[in-house]
mmCIF file of C-alpha atoms in Angstrom:
data_model
loop_
_atom_site.group_PDB
_atom_site.id
_atom_site.type_symbol
_atom_site.label_atom_id
_atom_site.label_comp_id
_atom_site.label_asym_id
_atom_site.label_seq_id
_atom_site.Cartn_x
_atom_site.Cartn_y
_atom_site.Cartn_z
ATOM 1 C CA UNK A 1 -111.045 -3.365 91.872
ATOM 2 C CA UNK A 2 -114.175 -1.083 91.662
ATOM 3 C CA UNK A 3 -114.798 0.573 88.433
ATOM 4 C CA UNK A 4 -117.175 3.374 90.241
ATOM 5 C CA UNK A 5 -115.001 5.551 92.021
ATOM 6 C CA UNK A 6 -116.062 8.999 92.462
ATOM 7 C CA UNK A 7 -113.988 11.620 90.090
ATOM 8 C CA UNK A 8 -112.364 13.163 93.645
ATOM 9 C CA UNK A 9 -111.424 9.841 94.221
ATOM 10 C CA UNK A 10 -109.174 9.616 91.031
ATOM 11 C CA UNK A 11 -107.118 12.756 90.498
ATOM 12 C CA UNK A 12 -104.629 12.501 87.539
ATOM 13 C CA UNK A 13 -101.985 10.104 88.387
ATOM 14 C CA UNK A 14 -98.488 9.073 86.798
ATOM 15 C CA UNK A 15 -98.726 6.004 84.051
ATOM 16 C CA UNK A 16 -95.185 4.885 84.118
ATOM 17 C CA UNK A 17 -95.207 2.157 82.045
ATOM 18 C CA UNK A 18 -96.384 4.727 79.297
ATOM 19 C CA UNK A 19 -93.901 6.692 76.987
ATOM 20 C CA UNK A 20 -93.769 9.035 74.037
ATOM 21 C CA UNK A 21 -91.803 9.054 70.796
ATOM 22 C CA UNK A 22 -91.946 11.802 68.696
ATOM 23 C CA UNK A 23 -91.536 11.925 65.007
ATOM 24 C CA UNK A 24 -90.875 15.566 63.821
ATOM 25 C CA UNK A 25 -89.978 16.878 60.187
ATOM 26 C CA UNK A 26 -91.714 17.481 56.887
ATOM 27 C CA UNK A 27 -91.685 13.720 56.420
ATOM 28 C CA UNK A 28 -93.201 12.660 59.973
ATOM 29 C CA UNK A 29 -96.621 11.886 58.758
ATOM 30 C CA UNK A 30 -95.255 10.168 55.390
ATOM 31 C CA UNK A 31 -92.913 8.185 57.415
ATOM 32 C CA UNK A 32 -95.644 6.678 59.523
ATOM 33 C CA UNK A 33 -98.201 6.086 56.873
ATOM 34 C CA UNK A 34 -95.563 3.783 55.483
ATOM 35 C CA UNK A 35 -94.409 1.902 58.348
ATOM 36 C CA UNK A 36 -97.675 1.665 60.662
ATOM 37 C CA UNK A 37 -100.804 -0.563 60.239
ATOM 38 C CA UNK A 38 -103.427 2.114 59.932
ATOM 39 C CA UNK A 39 -104.223 4.908 57.746
ATOM 40 C CA UNK A 40 -102.177 7.914 58.764
ATOM 41 C CA UNK A 41 -102.660 9.948 55.682
ATOM 42 C CA UNK A 42 -106.471 9.739 56.275
ATOM 43 C CA UNK A 43 -106.200 10.978 59.965
ATOM 44 C CA UNK A 44 -106.573 14.876 60.215
ATOM 45 C CA UNK A 45 -104.234 17.062 61.991
ATOM 46 C CA UNK A 46 -105.539 17.634 65.519
ATOM 47 C CA UNK A 47 -106.756 14.088 65.669
ATOM 48 C CA UNK A 48 -105.104 10.625 67.150
ATOM 49 C CA UNK A 49 -105.949 7.017 66.048
ATOM 50 C CA UNK A 50 -104.935 3.318 67.538
ATOM 51 C CA UNK A 51 -102.363 1.843 65.411
ATOM 52 C CA UNK A 52 -99.727 -0.942 65.591
ATOM 53 C CA UNK A 53 -96.418 -1.425 63.940
ATOM 54 C CA UNK A 54 -95.891 -4.910 62.533
ATOM 55 C CA UNK A 55 -93.122 -7.266 61.274
ATOM 56 C CA UNK A 56 -92.817 -8.263 57.612
ATOM 57 C CA UNK A 57 -94.994 -11.215 58.617
ATOM 58 C CA UNK A 58 -97.667 -9.421 59.957
ATOM 59 C CA UNK A 59 -97.018 -9.972 63.761
ATOM 60 C CA UNK A 60 -97.561 -7.267 66.058
ATOM 61 C CA UNK A 61 -94.521 -5.373 67.424
ATOM 62 C CA UNK A 62 -96.640 -2.988 69.382
ATOM 63 C CA UNK A 63 -99.989 -1.593 69.698
ATOM 64 C CA UNK A 64 -100.133 2.436 70.483
ATOM 65 C CA UNK A 65 -102.076 5.559 70.164
ATOM 66 C CA UNK A 66 -100.851 7.747 67.186
ATOM 67 C CA UNK A 67 -101.295 11.410 67.711
ATOM 68 C CA UNK A 68 -101.137 13.948 64.825
ATOM 69 C CA UNK A 69 -100.885 17.217 66.238
ATOM 70 C CA UNK A 70 -99.486 18.713 62.742
ATOM 71 C CA UNK A 71 -98.825 17.524 59.758
ATOM 72 C CA UNK A 72 -94.777 17.550 60.523
ATOM 73 C CA UNK A 73 -95.474 16.128 64.061
ATOM 74 C CA UNK A 74 -96.646 12.742 65.175
ATOM 75 C CA UNK A 75 -96.676 11.361 68.513
ATOM 76 C CA UNK A 76 -96.562 7.686 69.355
ATOM 77 C CA UNK A 77 -98.369 7.002 72.749
ATOM 78 C CA UNK A 78 -96.591 3.519 73.817
ATOM 79 C CA UNK A 79 -97.447 1.404 76.877
ATOM 80 C CA UNK A 80 -95.355 -1.636 78.097
ATOM 81 C CA UNK A 81 -92.341 -0.942 75.599
ATOM 82 C CA UNK A 82 -89.072 0.283 75.694
ATOM 83 C CA UNK A 83 -89.591 3.707 74.108
ATOM 84 C CA UNK A 84 -85.912 3.981 73.411
ATOM 85 C CA UNK A 85 -85.148 0.511 71.740
ATOM 86 C CA UNK A 86 -88.590 1.197 69.655
ATOM 87 C CA UNK A 87 -87.110 4.500 68.667
ATOM 88 C CA UNK A 88 -83.717 2.928 67.867
ATOM 89 C CA UNK A 89 -85.773 0.284 65.606
ATOM 90 C CA UNK A 90 -87.655 2.702 63.932
ATOM 91 C CA UNK A 91 -84.858 4.774 63.098
ATOM 92 C CA UNK A 92 -83.356 2.107 60.957
ATOM 93 C CA UNK A 93 -85.820 2.659 58.285
ATOM 94 C CA UNK A 94 -85.628 6.428 58.073
ATOM 95 C CA UNK A 95 -83.244 6.352 55.117
ATOM 96 C CA UNK A 96 -83.434 9.629 53.463
ATOM 97 C CA UNK A 97 -86.668 11.060 54.968
ATOM 98 C CA UNK A 98 -86.647 14.326 56.616
ATOM 99 C CA UNK A 99 -87.847 13.541 60.023
ATOM 100 C CA UNK A 100 -86.279 13.230 63.547
ATOM 101 C CA UNK A 101 -87.068 10.252 65.509
ATOM 102 C CA UNK A 102 -86.749 10.495 69.892
ATOM 103 C CA UNK A 103 -87.970 9.588 72.809
ATOM 104 C CA UNK A 104 -90.129 12.465 74.040
ATOM 105 C CA UNK A 105 -88.544 12.870 77.411
ATOM 106 C CA UNK A 106 -90.066 16.446 77.904
ATOM 107 C CA UNK A 107 -93.831 14.820 77.797
ATOM 108 C CA UNK A 108 -95.021 12.816 81.042
ATOM 109 C CA UNK A 109 -98.302 10.773 80.701
ATOM 110 C CA UNK A 110 -100.922 10.815 83.212
ATOM 111 C CA UNK A 111 -104.611 9.393 83.326
ATOM 112 C CA UNK A 112 -107.469 10.386 85.163
ATOM 113 C CA UNK A 113 -110.764 8.392 85.707
ATOM 114 C CA UNK A 114 -113.289 11.249 84.384
ATOM 115 C CA UNK A 115 -114.104 12.839 81.283
ATOM 116 C CA UNK A 116 -111.753 14.970 79.158
ATOM 117 C CA UNK A 117 -112.036 18.642 79.796
ATOM 118 C CA UNK A 118 -111.395 19.273 75.892
ATOM 119 C CA UNK A 119 -110.740 16.273 73.814
ATOM 120 C CA UNK A 120 -113.805 14.273 72.628
ATOM 121 C CA UNK A 121 -113.485 10.748 70.662
ATOM 122 C CA UNK A 122 -110.306 11.120 68.399
ATOM 123 C CA UNK A 123 -110.163 14.976 68.605
ATOM 124 C CA UNK A 124 -107.049 15.818 70.829
ATOM 125 C CA UNK A 125 -107.782 18.460 73.261
ATOM 126 C CA UNK A 126 -105.552 21.322 74.592
ATOM 127 C CA UNK A 127 -105.311 22.203 78.277
ATOM 128 C CA UNK A 128 -102.705 24.981 78.622
ATOM 129 C CA UNK A 129 -99.347 23.202 77.456
ATOM 130 C CA UNK A 130 -100.901 19.825 77.797
ATOM 131 C CA UNK A 131 -102.445 17.465 75.071
ATOM 132 C CA UNK A 132 -105.468 15.584 76.237
ATOM 133 C CA UNK A 133 -107.034 12.199 74.979
ATOM 134 C CA UNK A 134 -110.417 10.845 75.474
ATOM 135 C CA UNK A 135 -109.385 7.171 76.376
ATOM 136 C CA UNK A 136 -112.497 5.819 77.442
ATOM 137 C CA UNK A 137 -116.285 5.491 76.854
ATOM 138 C CA UNK A 138 -119.635 6.793 78.121
ATOM 139 C CA UNK A 139 -119.717 3.705 80.559
ATOM 140 C CA UNK A 140 -115.849 3.769 81.673
ATOM 141 C CA UNK A 141 -114.651 7.696 81.089
ATOM 142 C CA UNK A 142 -110.976 8.229 80.885
ATOM 143 C CA UNK A 143 -108.596 10.908 80.357
ATOM 144 C CA UNK A 144 -105.192 10.839 79.374
ATOM 145 C CA UNK A 145 -102.633 13.964 79.115
ATOM 146 C CA UNK A 146 -99.000 14.317 77.907
ATOM 147 C CA UNK A 147 -97.592 17.137 79.874
ATOM 148 C CA UNK A 148 -94.145 18.732 80.325
ATOM 149 C CA UNK A 149 -94.817 18.434 84.263
ATOM 150 C CA UNK A 150 -95.059 15.068 85.813
ATOM 151 C CA UNK A 151 -98.165 13.854 87.298
ATOM 152 C CA UNK A 152 -97.896 12.563 91.153
ATOM 153 C CA UNK A 153 -97.261 8.842 91.519
ATOM 154 C CA UNK A 154 -100.492 7.871 93.373
ATOM 155 C CA UNK A 155 -101.686 4.468 95.064
ATOM 156 C CA UNK A 156 -100.863 1.394 92.569
ATOM 157 C CA UNK A 157 -104.393 0.379 92.922
ATOM 158 C CA UNK A 158 -105.428 3.160 90.320
ATOM 159 C CA UNK A 159 -102.643 2.252 87.788
ATOM 160 C CA UNK A 160 -103.952 -1.561 88.044
ATOM 161 C CA UNK A 161 -107.515 -0.332 87.805
ATOM 162 C CA UNK A 162 -106.142 1.524 84.436
ATOM 163 C CA UNK A 163 -104.756 -1.976 83.325
ATOM 164 C CA UNK A 164 -108.086 -3.784 84.184
ATOM 165 C CA UNK A 165 -110.054 -1.198 82.000
ATOM 166 C CA UNK A 166 -107.645 -1.816 79.105
ATOM 167 C CA UNK A 167 -108.122 -5.181 79.121
ATOM 168 C CA UNK A 168 -112.014 -5.192 79.463
ATOM 169 C CA UNK A 169 -111.960 -2.871 76.627
ATOM 170 C CA UNK A 170 -109.959 -5.348 74.480
ATOM 171 C CA UNK A 171 -106.698 -3.364 74.562
ATOM 172 C CA UNK A 172 -103.878 -6.145 74.523
ATOM 173 C CA UNK A 173 -101.286 -5.056 77.239
ATOM 174 C CA UNK A 174 -98.345 -7.060 75.394
ATOM 175 C CA UNK A 175 -95.139 -7.997 77.517
ATOM 176 C CA UNK A 176 -91.888 -8.649 75.720
ATOM 177 C CA UNK A 177 -92.709 -12.372 75.171
ATOM 178 C CA UNK A 178 -95.706 -11.807 73.355
ATOM 179 C CA UNK A 179 -94.463 -9.258 70.746
ATOM 180 C CA UNK A 180 -94.086 -10.535 67.390
ATOM 181 C CA UNK A 181 -96.112 -13.356 68.045
ATOM 182 C CA UNK A 182 -99.817 -12.923 66.705
ATOM 183 C CA UNK A 183 -101.316 -11.010 63.888
ATOM 184 C CA UNK A 184 -103.831 -7.937 64.132
ATOM 185 C CA UNK A 185 -106.698 -10.131 63.543
ATOM 186 C CA UNK A 186 -105.709 -12.740 66.166
ATOM 187 C CA UNK A 187 -105.607 -9.718 68.813
ATOM 188 C CA UNK A 188 -108.804 -8.187 67.704
ATOM 189 C CA UNK A 189 -107.517 -5.222 66.715
ATOM 190 C CA UNK A 190 -110.309 -4.698 64.333
ATOM 191 C CA UNK A 191 -112.417 -3.685 67.578
ATOM 192 C CA UNK A 192 -110.001 -0.614 68.151
ATOM 193 C CA UNK A 193 -110.181 0.141 64.263
ATOM 194 C CA UNK A 194 -106.167 -0.110 64.774
ATOM 195 C CA UNK A 195 -105.264 -1.147 61.146
ATOM 196 C CA UNK A 196 -106.408 -0.843 57.835
ATOM 197 C CA UNK A 197 -106.998 -3.014 54.704
ATOM 198 C CA UNK A 198 -107.087 -0.325 52.058
ATOM 199 C CA UNK A 199 -104.100 1.792 52.294
ATOM 200 C CA UNK A 200 -101.175 1.323 50.504
ATOM 201 C CA UNK A 201 -98.057 -0.985 51.460
ATOM 202 C CA UNK A 202 -96.482 -1.271 54.767
ATOM 203 C CA UNK A 203 -94.282 -4.414 56.495
ATOM 204 C CA UNK A 204 -97.040 -6.860 57.034
ATOM 205 C CA UNK A 205 -99.881 -5.428 54.938
ATOM 206 C CA UNK A 206 -99.641 -8.615 52.440
ATOM 207 C CA UNK A 207 -100.742 -10.877 55.408
ATOM 208 C CA UNK A 208 -103.236 -8.575 57.192
ATOM 209 C CA UNK A 209 -105.152 -7.847 53.608
ATOM 210 C CA UNK A 210 -105.072 -11.582 52.252
ATOM 211 C CA UNK A 211 -106.550 -12.885 55.945
ATOM 212 C CA UNK A 212 -109.341 -10.146 55.777
ATOM 213 C CA UNK A 213 -110.477 -10.985 52.192
ATOM 214 C CA UNK A 214 -109.656 -14.489 52.226
ATOM 215 C CA UNK A 215 -112.124 -14.395 55.715
ATOM 216 C CA UNK A 216 -109.271 -16.725 57.343
ATOM 217 C CA UNK A 217 -109.352 -15.153 60.691
ATOM 218 C CA UNK A 218 -110.049 -17.970 62.697
ATOM 219 C CA UNK A 219 -108.588 -16.736 66.369
ATOM 220 C CA UNK A 220 -109.246 -13.576 68.351
ATOM 221 C CA UNK A 221 -109.398 -12.249 72.075
ATOM 222 C CA UNK A 222 -111.329 -13.594 74.786
ATOM 223 C CA UNK A 223 -111.539 -12.171 78.467
ATOM 224 C CA UNK A 224 -111.773 -13.955 81.502
ATOM 225 C CA UNK A 225 -111.822 -13.837 85.183
ATOM 226 C CA UNK A 226 -110.063 -16.328 87.161
ATOM 227 C CA UNK A 227 -108.969 -16.869 91.139
ATOM 228 C CA UNK A 228 -105.611 -17.942 90.494
ATOM 229 C CA UNK A 229 -103.201 -16.029 88.318
ATOM 230 C CA UNK A 230 -102.022 -17.568 85.239
ATOM 231 C CA UNK A 231 -98.824 -16.403 83.348
ATOM 232 C CA UNK A 232 -98.745 -14.846 80.075
ATOM 233 C CA UNK A 233 -97.810 -17.685 77.452
ATOM 234 C CA UNK A 234 -99.651 -20.363 79.567
ATOM 235 C CA UNK A 235 -101.975 -22.852 77.004
ATOM 236 C CA UNK A 236 -105.559 -22.397 77.536
ATOM 237 C CA UNK A 237 -107.136 -25.936 77.615
ATOM 238 C CA UNK A 238 -110.595 -27.564 77.543
ATOM 239 C CA UNK A 239 -109.447 -30.236 79.393
ATOM 240 C CA UNK A 240 -108.511 -32.686 76.643
ATOM 241 C CA UNK A 241 -106.560 -30.235 74.401
ATOM 242 C CA UNK A 242 -104.904 -26.784 74.155
ATOM 243 C CA UNK A 243 -107.125 -24.263 72.621
ATOM 244 C CA UNK A 244 -104.866 -21.027 72.946
ATOM 245 C CA UNK A 245 -102.756 -18.941 74.648
ATOM 246 C CA UNK A 246 -102.982 -16.105 77.455
ATOM 247 C CA UNK A 247 -101.314 -12.863 76.155
ATOM 248 C CA UNK A 248 -102.122 -10.297 78.838
ATOM 249 C CA UNK A 249 -102.550 -10.898 82.812
ATOM 250 C CA UNK A 250 -103.249 -8.678 85.358
ATOM 251 C CA UNK A 251 -102.946 -10.307 88.912
ATOM 252 C CA UNK A 252 -105.656 -9.265 91.248
ATOM 253 C CA UNK A 253 -108.593 -10.806 93.167
ATOM 254 C CA UNK A 254 -109.917 -11.757 91.009
ATOM 255 C CA UNK A 255 -107.285 -11.717 88.150
ATOM 256 C CA UNK A 256 -107.961 -10.591 84.567
ATOM 257 C CA UNK A 257 -106.687 -12.463 81.537
ATOM 258 C CA UNK A 258 -106.733 -11.896 77.659
ATOM 259 C CA UNK A 259 -106.452 -15.069 75.502
ATOM 260 C CA UNK A 260 -106.136 -15.796 71.673
ATOM 261 C CA UNK A 261 -108.596 -18.462 70.949
ATOM 262 C CA UNK A 262 -110.398 -19.725 68.455
ATOM 263 C CA UNK A 263 -113.587 -17.777 67.272
ATOM 264 C CA UNK A 264 -115.691 -20.828 66.830
ATOM 265 C CA UNK A 265 -115.418 -23.065 69.687
ATOM 266 C CA UNK A 266 -117.788 -25.595 71.610
ATOM 267 C CA UNK A 267 -119.275 -24.227 75.204
ATOM 268 C CA UNK A 268 -117.392 -25.985 78.089
ATOM 269 C CA UNK A 269 -114.968 -24.936 80.901
ATOM 270 C CA UNK A 270 -111.357 -23.815 80.350
ATOM 271 C CA UNK A 271 -108.395 -23.749 82.146
ATOM 272 C CA UNK A 272 -104.949 -22.257 82.219
ATOM 273 C CA UNK A 273 -102.136 -23.995 84.116
ATOM 274 C CA UNK A 274 -104.898 -25.434 86.602
ATOM 275 C CA UNK A 275 -106.667 -22.313 86.846
ATOM 276 C CA UNK A 276 -110.426 -22.156 86.135
ATOM 277 C CA UNK A 277 -111.387 -19.267 83.639
ATOM 278 C CA UNK A 278 -114.542 -17.941 83.713
ATOM 279 C CA UNK A 279 -115.214 -15.942 80.470
ATOM 280 C CA UNK A 280 -116.597 -12.397 80.665
ATOM 281 C CA UNK A 281 -117.891 -10.222 77.955
ATOM 282 C CA UNK A 282 -115.359 -7.463 76.072
ATOM 283 C CA UNK A 283 -116.591 -3.878 76.524
ATOM 284 C CA UNK A 284 -116.935 -1.670 73.508
ATOM 285 C CA UNK A 285 -116.373 2.017 73.339
ATOM 286 C CA UNK A 286 -112.749 2.159 73.265
ATOM 287 C CA UNK A 287 -112.494 2.351 69.016
ATOM 288 C CA UNK A 288 -111.494 5.449 67.264
#
């Protein structure tokens, strides 16, 4: 799965496992500020950030990109999440706020392995009718576009390469079985600047803040290559005892796997369901 394909070999292609939920209305930003873990109020219009929605016990329901095109419009770019179900669950907390929550079926998500034409870092770009995001780094440039026109569904190896770059940068792609299991710190979401410990109340805020200020974050993400393919939920063992769990897997040759493990552990060989794991370094550059 090479990461050095020329731009001409990687045009924009559909990301079918991504979808957009729109929050529209005068209270859109205030509602997002009250529900999500990052500081939406501090985000200038025309910018985006990584964010997360947590349970009251501080467990991550979803990690997503939050766009604020305007003060009365917030877009949530979800991956691996049923957008309709997400919007329905979020609707339960609207109460009397003035906003509408809906799946943005008019926006199609596509990606390309190239630098953006207009966007830069956290600033949203405008390309015709499309919104553009800088989703990469200097070492691994990527662009996301939200467009009313669907991009072609090209070779699946491009989508797999996209997934691989997410994992290499420490962006956890969570299947259903791994949701509501982990705190933001256990998923190392500080690497993405995806949560705040200084903003006001939001679901799970007390757990997140207590963990941060008392210094009790004892586990975080680690990235591995393996010649076999472990399953999400498999225990990671040092041969004598389980140390953690696989939370995200990309089957390939070799496969990639993200696991939640102790931040301090003795060096030594690790395995998951008999598959030997080779730890590799997480890449920086995806924080916004």
